[in-house]
PDB file of C-alpha atoms in Angstrom:
ATOM      1  CA  MET N   1      -6.462  33.683  35.614  1.00 46.00           C
ATOM      2  CA  ALA N   2      -5.402  36.013  37.796  1.00 56.00           C
ATOM      3  CA  LYS N   3      -7.470  38.615  40.242  1.00 74.00           C
ATOM      4  CA  GLY N   4      -6.414  41.938  39.397  1.00 87.00           C
ATOM      5  CA  PRO N   5      -5.661  44.011  35.851  1.00 93.00           C
ATOM      6  CA  GLY N   6      -2.070  44.049  35.663  1.00 94.00           C
ATOM      7  CA  LEU N   7      -0.330  47.020  34.784  1.00 96.00           C
ATOM      8  CA  TYR N   8      -0.526  48.614  31.737  1.00 97.00           C
ATOM      9  CA  SER N   9       1.204  47.239  29.254  1.00 95.00           C
ATOM     10  CA  ASP N  10      -0.158  43.941  29.739  1.00 95.00           C
ATOM     11  CA  ILE N  11      -3.593  45.779  28.052  1.00 96.00           C
ATOM     12  CA  GLY N  12      -3.340  43.983  24.637  1.00 95.00           C
ATOM     13  CA  LYS N  13      -0.819  41.688  25.277  1.00 95.00           C
ATOM     14  CA  ARG N  14      -1.607  38.820  24.168  1.00 95.00           C
ATOM     15  CA  ALA N  15      -2.737  39.622  20.946  1.00 97.00           C
ATOM     16  CA  ARG N  16       1.168  41.242  20.997  1.00 96.00           C
ATOM     17  CA  ASP N  17       2.847  38.239  21.657  1.00 97.00           C
ATOM     18  CA  LEU N  18       0.752  36.189  18.839  1.00 97.00           C
ATOM     19  CA  LEU N  19       1.921  38.680  16.262  1.00 97.00           C
ATOM     20  CA  ASN N  20       5.765  39.611  16.899  1.00 96.00           C
ATOM     21  CA  LYS N  21       6.840  37.166  19.738  1.00 95.00           C
ATOM     22  CA  ASP N  22       9.851  34.845  18.499  1.00 95.00           C
ATOM     23  CA  TYR N  23       9.611  36.313  14.781  1.00 96.00           C
ATOM     24  CA  GLN N  24      13.376  37.556  13.724  1.00 91.00           C
ATOM     25  CA  ASN N  25      15.250  37.839  10.557  1.00 91.00           C
ATOM     26  CA  ASP N  26      18.761  37.152  12.492  1.00 93.00           C
ATOM     27  CA  GLN N  27      20.999  34.074  13.512  1.00 94.00           C
ATOM     28  CA  LYS N  28      20.420  34.095  17.566  1.00 95.00           C
ATOM     29  CA  PHE N  29      22.586  31.333  19.842  1.00 95.00           C
ATOM     30  CA  THR N  30      21.773  31.426  23.497  1.00 95.00           C
ATOM     31  CA  LEU N  31      23.728  29.473  25.724  1.00 95.00           C
ATOM     32  CA  THR N  32      22.771  29.469  29.196  1.00 94.00           C
ATOM     33  CA  THR N  33      24.396  27.462  32.558  1.00 92.00           C
ATOM     34  CA  CYS N  34      23.674  27.111  36.199  1.00 89.00           C
ATOM     35  CA  SER N  35      25.676  26.967  39.318  1.00 83.00           C
ATOM     36  CA  ALA N  36      25.131  24.690  42.383  1.00 79.00           C
ATOM     37  CA  THR N  37      24.328  28.478  44.184  1.00 79.00           C
ATOM     38  CA  GLY N  38      22.002  29.012  41.892  1.00 78.00           C
ATOM     39  CA  VAL N  39      23.882  31.697  39.662  1.00 91.00           C
ATOM     40  CA  ALA N  40      22.777  31.864  36.050  1.00 93.00           C
ATOM     41  CA  ILE N  41      24.705  32.724  33.427  1.00 94.00           C
ATOM     42  CA  THR N  42      23.950  33.493  30.223  1.00 95.00           C
ATOM     43  CA  THR N  43      26.001  33.840  26.918  1.00 94.00           C
ATOM     44  CA  SER N  44      24.066  35.218  23.435  1.00 95.00           C
ATOM     45  CA  GLY N  45      25.517  36.229  19.619  1.00 95.00           C
ATOM     46  CA  THR N  46      23.623  37.241  17.300  1.00 94.00           C
ATOM     47  CA  LYS N  47      24.478  37.938  13.973  1.00 91.00           C
ATOM     48  CA  LYS N  48      22.552  40.436  11.731  1.00 87.00           C
ATOM     49  CA  GLY N  49      23.545  41.098   8.235  1.00 81.00           C
ATOM     50  CA  GLU N  50      27.422  41.411   8.439  1.00 83.00           C
ATOM     51  CA  LEU N  51      27.712  42.963  12.011  1.00 89.00           C
ATOM     52  CA  PHE N  52      28.090  40.419  15.140  1.00 90.00           C
ATOM     53  CA  VAL N  53      26.546  41.123  18.379  1.00 92.00           C
ATOM     54  CA  ALA N  54      27.321  39.490  21.665  1.00 93.00           C
ATOM     55  CA  ASP N  55      26.872  39.566  25.269  1.00 95.00           C
ATOM     56  CA  LEU N  56      26.572  38.307  28.674  1.00 95.00           C
ATOM     57  CA  ASN N  57      24.790  37.975  31.284  1.00 96.00           C
ATOM     58  CA  THR N  58      24.946  37.088  34.741  1.00 95.00           C
ATOM     59  CA  GLN N  59      22.054  36.528  37.002  1.00 95.00           C
ATOM     60  CA  LEU N  60      22.097  36.476  40.946  1.00 94.00           C
ATOM     61  CA  LYS N  61      19.445  35.520  43.351  1.00 92.00           C
ATOM     62  CA  ASN N  62      19.381  36.060  47.390  1.00 89.00           C
ATOM     63  CA  LYS N  63      15.542  35.524  48.363  1.00 90.00           C
ATOM     64  CA  ASN N  64      13.809  38.190  46.924  1.00 93.00           C
ATOM     65  CA  VAL N  65      16.360  40.042  45.901  1.00 95.00           C
ATOM     66  CA  THR N  66      17.938  39.453  41.913  1.00 96.00           C
ATOM     67  CA  THR N  67      20.574  41.043  39.996  1.00 96.00           C
ATOM     68  CA  ASP N  68      21.063  41.320  36.349  1.00 97.00           C
ATOM     69  CA  LEU N  69      24.734  41.874  35.070  1.00 96.00           C
ATOM     70  CA  LYS N  70      24.955  42.033  31.555  1.00 96.00           C
ATOM     71  CA  VAL N  71      28.247  43.332  29.598  1.00 96.00           C
ATOM     72  CA  ASP N  72      27.861  43.597  25.595  1.00 92.00           C
ATOM     73  CA  THR N  73      30.762  43.649  22.932  1.00 89.00           C
ATOM     74  CA  LYS N  74      30.655  47.860  23.504  1.00 88.00           C
ATOM     75  CA  SER N  75      32.513  47.184  26.970  1.00 90.00           C
ATOM     76  CA  ASN N  76      28.824  48.445  28.725  1.00 94.00           C
ATOM     77  CA  LEU N  77      27.824  46.807  31.666  1.00 96.00           C
ATOM     78  CA  PHE N  78      23.957  47.238  32.264  1.00 96.00           C
ATOM     79  CA  THR N  79      22.988  46.333  35.807  1.00 97.00           C
ATOM     80  CA  THR N  80      19.908  45.818  37.297  1.00 97.00           C
ATOM     81  CA  VAL N  81      18.309  45.192  41.044  1.00 97.00           C
ATOM     82  CA  THR N  82      15.113  43.781  41.743  1.00 97.00           C
ATOM     83  CA  VAL N  83      13.169  43.312  45.000  1.00 97.00           C
ATOM     84  CA  ASP N  84      10.238  41.344  44.797  1.00 95.00           C
ATOM     85  CA  GLN N  85       7.416  41.903  47.260  1.00 91.00           C
ATOM     86  CA  PRO N  86       9.454  44.022  50.298  1.00 90.00           C
ATOM     87  CA  LEU N  87       5.882  45.104  50.527  1.00 90.00           C
ATOM     88  CA  PRO N  88       2.778  42.899  50.051  1.00 91.00           C
ATOM     89  CA  GLY N  89       1.958  43.654  46.047  1.00 92.00           C
ATOM     90  CA  LEU N  90       5.210  46.121  45.662  1.00 96.00           C
ATOM     91  CA  LYS N  91       8.316  45.299  43.512  1.00 96.00           C
ATOM     92  CA  THR N  92      11.176  47.673  43.126  1.00 97.00           C
ATOM     93  CA  ILE N  93      13.219  48.238  40.087  1.00 97.00           C
ATOM     94  CA  VAL N  94      16.720  50.564  39.995  1.00 97.00           C
ATOM     95  CA  SER N  95      19.018  50.261  36.348  1.00 97.00           C
ATOM     96  CA  PHE N  96      21.734  52.142  35.503  1.00 96.00           C
ATOM     97  CA  VAL N  97      24.676  51.649  32.458  1.00 95.00           C
ATOM     98  CA  VAL N  98      28.257  51.898  33.098  1.00 93.00           C
ATOM     99  CA  PRO N  99      29.642  54.362  31.939  1.00 90.00           C
ATOM    100  CA  ASP N 100      26.370  56.134  31.235  1.00 90.00           C
ATOM    101  CA  GLN N 101      25.905  58.383  34.089  1.00 85.00           C
ATOM    102  CA  ARG N 102      22.498  59.630  32.714  1.00 88.00           C
ATOM    103  CA  SER N 103      21.361  56.266  32.750  1.00 92.00           C
ATOM    104  CA  GLY N 104      20.075  55.713  36.165  1.00 95.00           C
ATOM    105  CA  LYS N 105      16.293  54.847  36.898  1.00 96.00           C
ATOM    106  CA  LEU N 106      14.157  53.814  39.744  1.00 98.00           C
ATOM    107  CA  GLU N 107      10.899  51.968  39.002  1.00 98.00           C
ATOM    108  CA  ILE N 108       8.328  51.524  41.332  1.00 97.00           C
ATOM    109  CA  GLN N 109       5.473  48.693  40.784  1.00 97.00           C
ATOM    110  CA  TYR N 110       2.696  48.027  43.119  1.00 96.00           C
ATOM    111  CA  LEU N 111      -0.373  44.993  41.998  1.00 95.00           C
ATOM    112  CA  HIS N 112      -3.854  45.036  43.917  1.00 93.00           C
ATOM    113  CA  ASP N 113      -6.678  43.043  43.301  1.00 93.00           C
ATOM    114  CA  TYR N 114      -8.614  46.220  41.507  1.00 96.00           C
ATOM    115  CA  ALA N 115      -5.279  47.748  40.303  1.00 96.00           C
ATOM    116  CA  GLY N 116      -2.000  48.461  38.858  1.00 96.00           C
ATOM    117  CA  ILE N 117       0.583  50.864  38.533  1.00 97.00           C
ATOM    118  CA  THR N 118       4.122  51.887  37.212  1.00 97.00           C
ATOM    119  CA  ALA N 119       6.256  54.784  38.092  1.00 98.00           C
ATOM    120  CA  SER N 120      10.017  55.596  37.094  1.00 97.00           C
ATOM    121  CA  ILE N 121      11.779  58.759  37.292  1.00 97.00           C
ATOM    122  CA  GLY N 122      15.518  59.400  35.612  1.00 96.00           C
ATOM    123  CA  LEU N 123      18.044  59.405  38.175  1.00 94.00           C
ATOM    124  CA  ASN N 124      20.040  62.475  36.569  1.00 92.00           C
ATOM    125  CA  ALA N 125      19.877  66.546  36.985  1.00 90.00           C
ATOM    126  CA  ASN N 126      16.634  66.622  34.420  1.00 92.00           C
ATOM    127  CA  PRO N 127      14.902  62.965  34.446  1.00 95.00           C
ATOM    128  CA  ILE N 128      11.817  61.745  32.326  1.00 96.00           C
ATOM    129  CA  ALA N 129       9.021  60.465  34.668  1.00 97.00           C
ATOM    130  CA  ASN N 130       6.921  57.692  33.741  1.00 98.00           C
ATOM    131  CA  ILE N 131       3.395  56.857  35.418  1.00 98.00           C
ATOM    132  CA  SER N 132       1.083  54.514  34.360  1.00 98.00           C
ATOM    133  CA  GLY N 133      -2.489  52.954  35.964  1.00 97.00           C
ATOM    134  CA  VAL N 134      -4.845  50.694  35.329  1.00 97.00           C
ATOM    135  CA  LEU N 135      -8.253  49.868  36.807  1.00 97.00           C
ATOM    136  CA  GLY N 136     -10.469  46.996  37.290  1.00 96.00           C
ATOM    137  CA  ASN N 137     -10.432  43.549  37.243  1.00 94.00           C
ATOM    138  CA  ASN N 138      -9.443  40.415  35.275  1.00 90.00           C
ATOM    139  CA  MET N 139     -12.235  41.031  33.419  1.00 93.00           C
ATOM    140  CA  ALA N 140     -12.047  44.697  32.003  1.00 96.00           C
ATOM    141  CA  SER N 141      -9.767  47.402  32.767  1.00 96.00           C
ATOM    142  CA  VAL N 142      -8.759  50.921  31.774  1.00 98.00           C
ATOM    143  CA  GLY N 143      -5.740  52.734  32.365  1.00 97.00           C
ATOM    144  CA  ALA N 144      -3.568  55.787  30.661  1.00 98.00           C
ATOM    145  CA  ASP N 145      -0.089  55.278  30.663  1.00 98.00           C
ATOM    146  CA  VAL N 146       2.377  59.321  30.320  1.00 97.00           C
ATOM    147  CA  SER N 147       5.770  60.464  30.431  1.00 97.00           C
ATOM    148  CA  PHE N 148       6.904  63.638  31.824  1.00 97.00           C
ATOM    149  CA  ASP N 149      10.318  65.622  30.402  1.00 96.00           C
ATOM    150  CA  SER N 150      11.550  67.652  32.838  1.00 95.00           C
ATOM    151  CA  LYS N 151      14.322  69.547  31.044  1.00 93.00           C
ATOM    152  CA  THR N 152      11.988  70.518  27.871  1.00 94.00           C
ATOM    153  CA  GLY N 153       8.509  70.722  30.513  1.00 94.00           C
ATOM    154  CA  ASN N 154       7.236  68.478  27.829  1.00 95.00           C
ATOM    155  CA  PHE N 155       4.891  65.270  27.951  1.00 95.00           C
ATOM    156  CA  THR N 156       7.051  62.616  25.531  1.00 95.00           C
ATOM    157  CA  LYS N 157       3.926  59.744  25.947  1.00 95.00           C
ATOM    158  CA  CYS N 158       0.355  60.118  26.474  1.00 96.00           C
ATOM    159  CA  ASN N 159      -1.252  57.208  25.648  1.00 97.00           C
ATOM    160  CA  ALA N 160      -4.551  55.583  27.279  1.00 98.00           C
ATOM    161  CA  GLY N 161      -6.650  51.933  26.936  1.00 97.00           C
ATOM    162  CA  PHE N 162      -9.083  49.300  27.958  1.00 98.00           C
ATOM    163  CA  GLY N 163      -8.678  45.816  27.621  1.00 97.00           C
ATOM    164  CA  PHE N 164     -10.946  42.727  28.214  1.00 95.00           C
ATOM    165  CA  SER N 165     -10.643  39.674  28.785  1.00 93.00           C
ATOM    166  CA  HIS N 166     -13.640  36.681  28.779  1.00 88.00           C
ATOM    167  CA  ALA N 167     -13.060  33.048  29.371  1.00 83.00           C
ATOM    168  CA  ASP N 168     -10.977  32.403  25.382  1.00 90.00           C
ATOM    169  CA  LEU N 169     -11.002  36.084  24.622  1.00 95.00           C
ATOM    170  CA  THR N 170      -9.317  38.775  25.286  1.00 96.00           C
ATOM    171  CA  GLY N 171      -9.265  42.463  23.274  1.00 97.00           C
ATOM    172  CA  SER N 172      -8.297  45.497  23.693  1.00 98.00           C
ATOM    173  CA  LEU N 173      -8.600  49.139  22.363  1.00 98.00           C
ATOM    174  CA  THR N 174      -5.734  51.580  22.875  1.00 98.00           C
ATOM    175  CA  LEU N 175      -4.628  55.365  21.998  1.00 98.00           C
ATOM    176  CA  ASN N 176      -1.436  56.298  21.231  1.00 96.00           C
ATOM    177  CA  ASP N 177       0.962  58.855  20.144  1.00 95.00           C
ATOM    178  CA  LYS N 178      -0.949  61.814  21.855  1.00 93.00           C
ATOM    179  CA  GLY N 179      -4.004  60.684  20.413  1.00 94.00           C
ATOM    180  CA  ASP N 180      -2.818  60.518  16.407  1.00 96.00           C
ATOM    181  CA  THR N 181      -3.069  56.693  16.816  1.00 97.00           C
ATOM    182  CA  LEU N 182      -5.752  53.653  18.008  1.00 98.00           C
ATOM    183  CA  SER N 183      -5.253  50.392  17.073  1.00 98.00           C
ATOM    184  CA  ALA N 184      -7.713  47.645  18.262  1.00 98.00           C
ATOM    185  CA  SER N 185      -6.637  44.036  19.070  1.00 98.00           C
ATOM    186  CA  TYR N 186      -8.271  40.912  19.451  1.00 97.00           C
ATOM    187  CA  TYR N 187      -6.887  37.055  20.819  1.00 98.00           C
ATOM    188  CA  HIS N 188      -9.185  34.531  20.234  1.00 97.00           C
ATOM    189  CA  THR N 189      -8.002  31.157  21.833  1.00 96.00           C
ATOM    190  CA  VAL N 190      -9.796  28.498  19.380  1.00 95.00           C
ATOM    191  CA  ASN N 191      -8.508  24.610  21.069  1.00 94.00           C
ATOM    192  CA  LEU N 192      -7.099  24.362  24.279  1.00 91.00           C
ATOM    193  CA  LEU N 193      -5.656  21.522  23.551  1.00 91.00           C
ATOM    194  CA  THR N 194      -3.537  22.040  20.886  1.00 92.00           C
ATOM    195  CA  ASN N 195      -2.917  25.804  21.669  1.00 92.00           C
ATOM    196  CA  THR N 196      -4.710  26.941  18.462  1.00 96.00           C
ATOM    197  CA  ALA N 197      -4.916  30.482  18.784  1.00 97.00           C
ATOM    198  CA  VAL N 198      -6.221  33.802  16.090  1.00 98.00           C
ATOM    199  CA  GLY N 199      -5.385  37.131  16.953  1.00 98.00           C
ATOM    200  CA  ALA N 200      -5.129  40.954  14.536  1.00 98.00           C
ATOM    201  CA  GLU N 201      -4.902  44.056  15.125  1.00 98.00           C
ATOM    202  CA  VAL N 202      -6.004  47.280  13.418  1.00 98.00           C
ATOM    203  CA  THR N 203      -4.148  50.281  13.730  1.00 98.00           C
ATOM    204  CA  HIS N 204      -5.069  53.973  12.465  1.00 98.00           C
ATOM    205  CA  LYS N 205      -3.025  57.173  12.173  1.00 97.00           C
ATOM    206  CA  PHE N 206      -5.106  60.149  12.561  1.00 97.00           C
ATOM    207  CA  SER N 207      -1.987  62.579  10.893  1.00 96.00           C
ATOM    208  CA  SER N 208      -1.653  59.945   7.683  1.00 95.00           C
ATOM    209  CA  ASN N 209      -4.861  58.612   7.316  1.00 96.00           C
ATOM    210  CA  GLU N 210      -3.071  55.073   7.184  1.00 96.00           C
ATOM    211  CA  ASN N 211      -3.995  51.871   8.399  1.00 96.00           C
ATOM    212  CA  THR N 212      -2.187  48.982   9.188  1.00 97.00           C
ATOM    213  CA  ILE N 213      -4.025  45.477   9.728  1.00 98.00           C
ATOM    214  CA  SER N 214      -2.252  42.424  10.720  1.00 98.00           C
ATOM    215  CA  MET N 215      -3.565  38.640  11.966  1.00 98.00           C
ATOM    216  CA  GLY N 216      -1.937  35.637  12.981  1.00 98.00           C
ATOM    217  CA  THR N 217      -2.549  32.344  13.921  1.00 98.00           C
ATOM    218  CA  GLN N 218      -0.543  29.963  16.087  1.00 98.00           C
ATOM    219  CA  HIS N 219      -0.813  25.857  16.664  1.00 97.00           C
ATOM    220  CA  VAL N 220       0.799  23.580  18.547  1.00 96.00           C
ATOM    221  CA  LEU N 221       1.513  19.965  16.265  1.00 95.00           C
ATOM    222  CA  ASP N 222       2.745  18.223  18.927  1.00 93.00           C
ATOM    223  CA  PRO N 223       4.065  18.617  23.236  1.00 92.00           C
ATOM    224  CA  LEU N 224       7.431  19.664  21.581  1.00 95.00           C
ATOM    225  CA  THR N 225       6.924  21.864  18.234  1.00 97.00           C
ATOM    226  CA  THR N 226       4.672  24.943  17.597  1.00 97.00           C
ATOM    227  CA  VAL N 227       3.811  26.975  14.291  1.00 98.00           C
ATOM    228  CA  LYS N 228       3.010  30.399  13.945  1.00 98.00           C
ATOM    229  CA  ALA N 229       2.568  32.848  11.126  1.00 98.00           C
ATOM    230  CA  ARG N 230       1.375  36.243  10.244  1.00 98.00           C
ATOM    231  CA  ILE N 231       0.127  38.423   7.731  1.00 97.00           C
ATOM    232  CA  ASN N 232       0.096  42.224   7.078  1.00 96.00           C
ATOM    233  CA  ASN N 233      -2.924  44.353   4.838  1.00 95.00           C
ATOM    234  CA  ASN N 234       0.931  45.097   2.237  1.00 93.00           C
ATOM    235  CA  GLY N 235       1.110  41.372   1.807  1.00 93.00           C
ATOM    236  CA  LYS N 236       3.796  40.865   3.951  1.00 94.00           C
ATOM    237  CA  THR N 237       3.854  37.329   5.712  1.00 96.00           C
ATOM    238  CA  ASN N 238       5.875  35.558   7.969  1.00 97.00           C
ATOM    239  CA  ALA N 239       5.953  32.246   9.276  1.00 98.00           C
ATOM    240  CA  LEU N 240       8.089  30.226  11.846  1.00 97.00           C
ATOM    241  CA  ILE N 241       8.637  26.581  13.618  1.00 98.00           C
ATOM    242  CA  GLN N 242       9.788  26.607  17.236  1.00 97.00           C
ATOM    243  CA  HIS N 243      10.546  22.913  18.738  1.00 97.00           C
ATOM    244  CA  GLU N 244      12.085  21.811  22.172  1.00 95.00           C
ATOM    245  CA  TRP N 245      14.611  19.492  21.150  1.00 89.00           C
ATOM    246  CA  ARG N 246      15.395  18.446  24.421  1.00 89.00           C
ATOM    247  CA  PRO N 247      13.905  20.449  28.248  1.00 89.00           C
ATOM    248  CA  LYS N 248      14.134  24.397  28.492  1.00 87.00           C
ATOM    249  CA  SER N 249      16.492  24.044  24.565  1.00 94.00           C
ATOM    250  CA  ILE N 250      14.633  25.652  21.862  1.00 96.00           C
ATOM    251  CA  LEU N 251      15.393  25.797  17.905  1.00 97.00           C
ATOM    252  CA  THR N 252      13.030  28.412  16.377  1.00 97.00           C
ATOM    253  CA  LEU N 253      13.010  28.723  12.598  1.00 97.00           C
ATOM    254  CA  SER N 254      11.642  31.880  11.015  1.00 97.00           C
ATOM    255  CA  GLY N 255      11.436  33.401   7.206  1.00 96.00           C
ATOM    256  CA  GLU N 256      10.010  36.690   5.504  1.00 95.00           C
ATOM    257  CA  TYR N 257       7.985  37.321   2.625  1.00 93.00           C
ATOM    258  CA  ASP N 258       7.720  40.997   1.204  1.00 92.00           C
ATOM    259  CA  PRO N 259       5.730  40.917  -2.139  1.00 89.00           C
ATOM    260  CA  LYS N 260       6.527  44.795  -2.605  1.00 84.00           C
ATOM    261  CA  ALA N 261      10.663  43.734  -2.424  1.00 80.00           C
ATOM    262  CA  VAL N 262      10.460  41.708  -5.571  1.00 74.00           C
ATOM    263  CA  ASP N 263      14.137  42.689  -6.145  1.00 73.00           C
ATOM    264  CA  LYS N 264      15.394  40.935  -2.815  1.00 79.00           C
ATOM    265  CA  THR N 265      15.300  37.592  -1.889  1.00 84.00           C
ATOM    266  CA  PRO N 266      12.939  36.274   1.273  1.00 89.00           C
ATOM    267  CA  LYS N 267      14.524  36.524   4.811  1.00 91.00           C
ATOM    268  CA  PHE N 268      15.358  33.864   7.181  1.00 94.00           C
ATOM    269  CA  GLY N 269      16.525  33.670  10.727  1.00 95.00           C
ATOM    270  CA  LEU N 270      17.444  30.898  12.881  1.00 96.00           C
ATOM    271  CA  ALA N 271      17.275  31.086  17.172  1.00 96.00           C
ATOM    272  CA  LEU N 272      19.219  28.402  19.172  1.00 96.00           C
ATOM    273  CA  ALA N 273      18.199  28.650  22.796  1.00 95.00           C
ATOM    274  CA  LEU N 274      19.846  26.154  25.300  1.00 94.00           C
ATOM    275  CA  LYS N 275      19.596  25.742  29.016  1.00 88.00           C
ATOM    276  CA  PRO N 276      20.400  22.615  31.382  1.00 77.00           C
TER     277      PRO N 276
END
């Protein structure tokens, strides 16, 4: 278990991953190859209904500097340069999109045994600045996440959260949307040998007095096969099975059934990731 509290984005992450990660209703194919010099090239394509989206990503590593270059079907070039630990606990990330001249962003992350801080600012004339931080340790943490738009002079995001972790149980309580949304989540490892876990998230929106409840579980059938399922208070049900049919190559089949959409057929998704 890590010593520090991590970053603000880590609050409630295990429950979010259980309830959301790997579920999809599209068809996705990903192929990754690596050269002898350590250059990784990833090609991916996604079919969303009648639309097909593809991109090509290249990752270059040189000591503690990682450069990611991605080109999509609209000829946009996404560039991210990450410098890991120029100083102990520090990470610097610079990203921009060509030809979007307003897309540049500088981000700095700092991890300490009792704190985690992330600060970012847009590299343009009227930038949006974001800062988030947590205080605590690997058992309990409290933090906030704030964004300020220098063009309008308004705070675009004001969030706060509390997280705790003890043995096989983690939980969180967050206040988002400038105090309009309150969420509570938990994640419980039931069996370490089979990686069986259960989790839930309850969200209340004060402006509409609306409640949303989601529950999920996962179980490892064998060392290469995992099944997951989730359901919410509206009856929408999702399930998936994920199989590592060869080392680092994963096939995921998922489905969704919405009892309120009686005029529509259930949705199915497929993802195939191939790695050397």
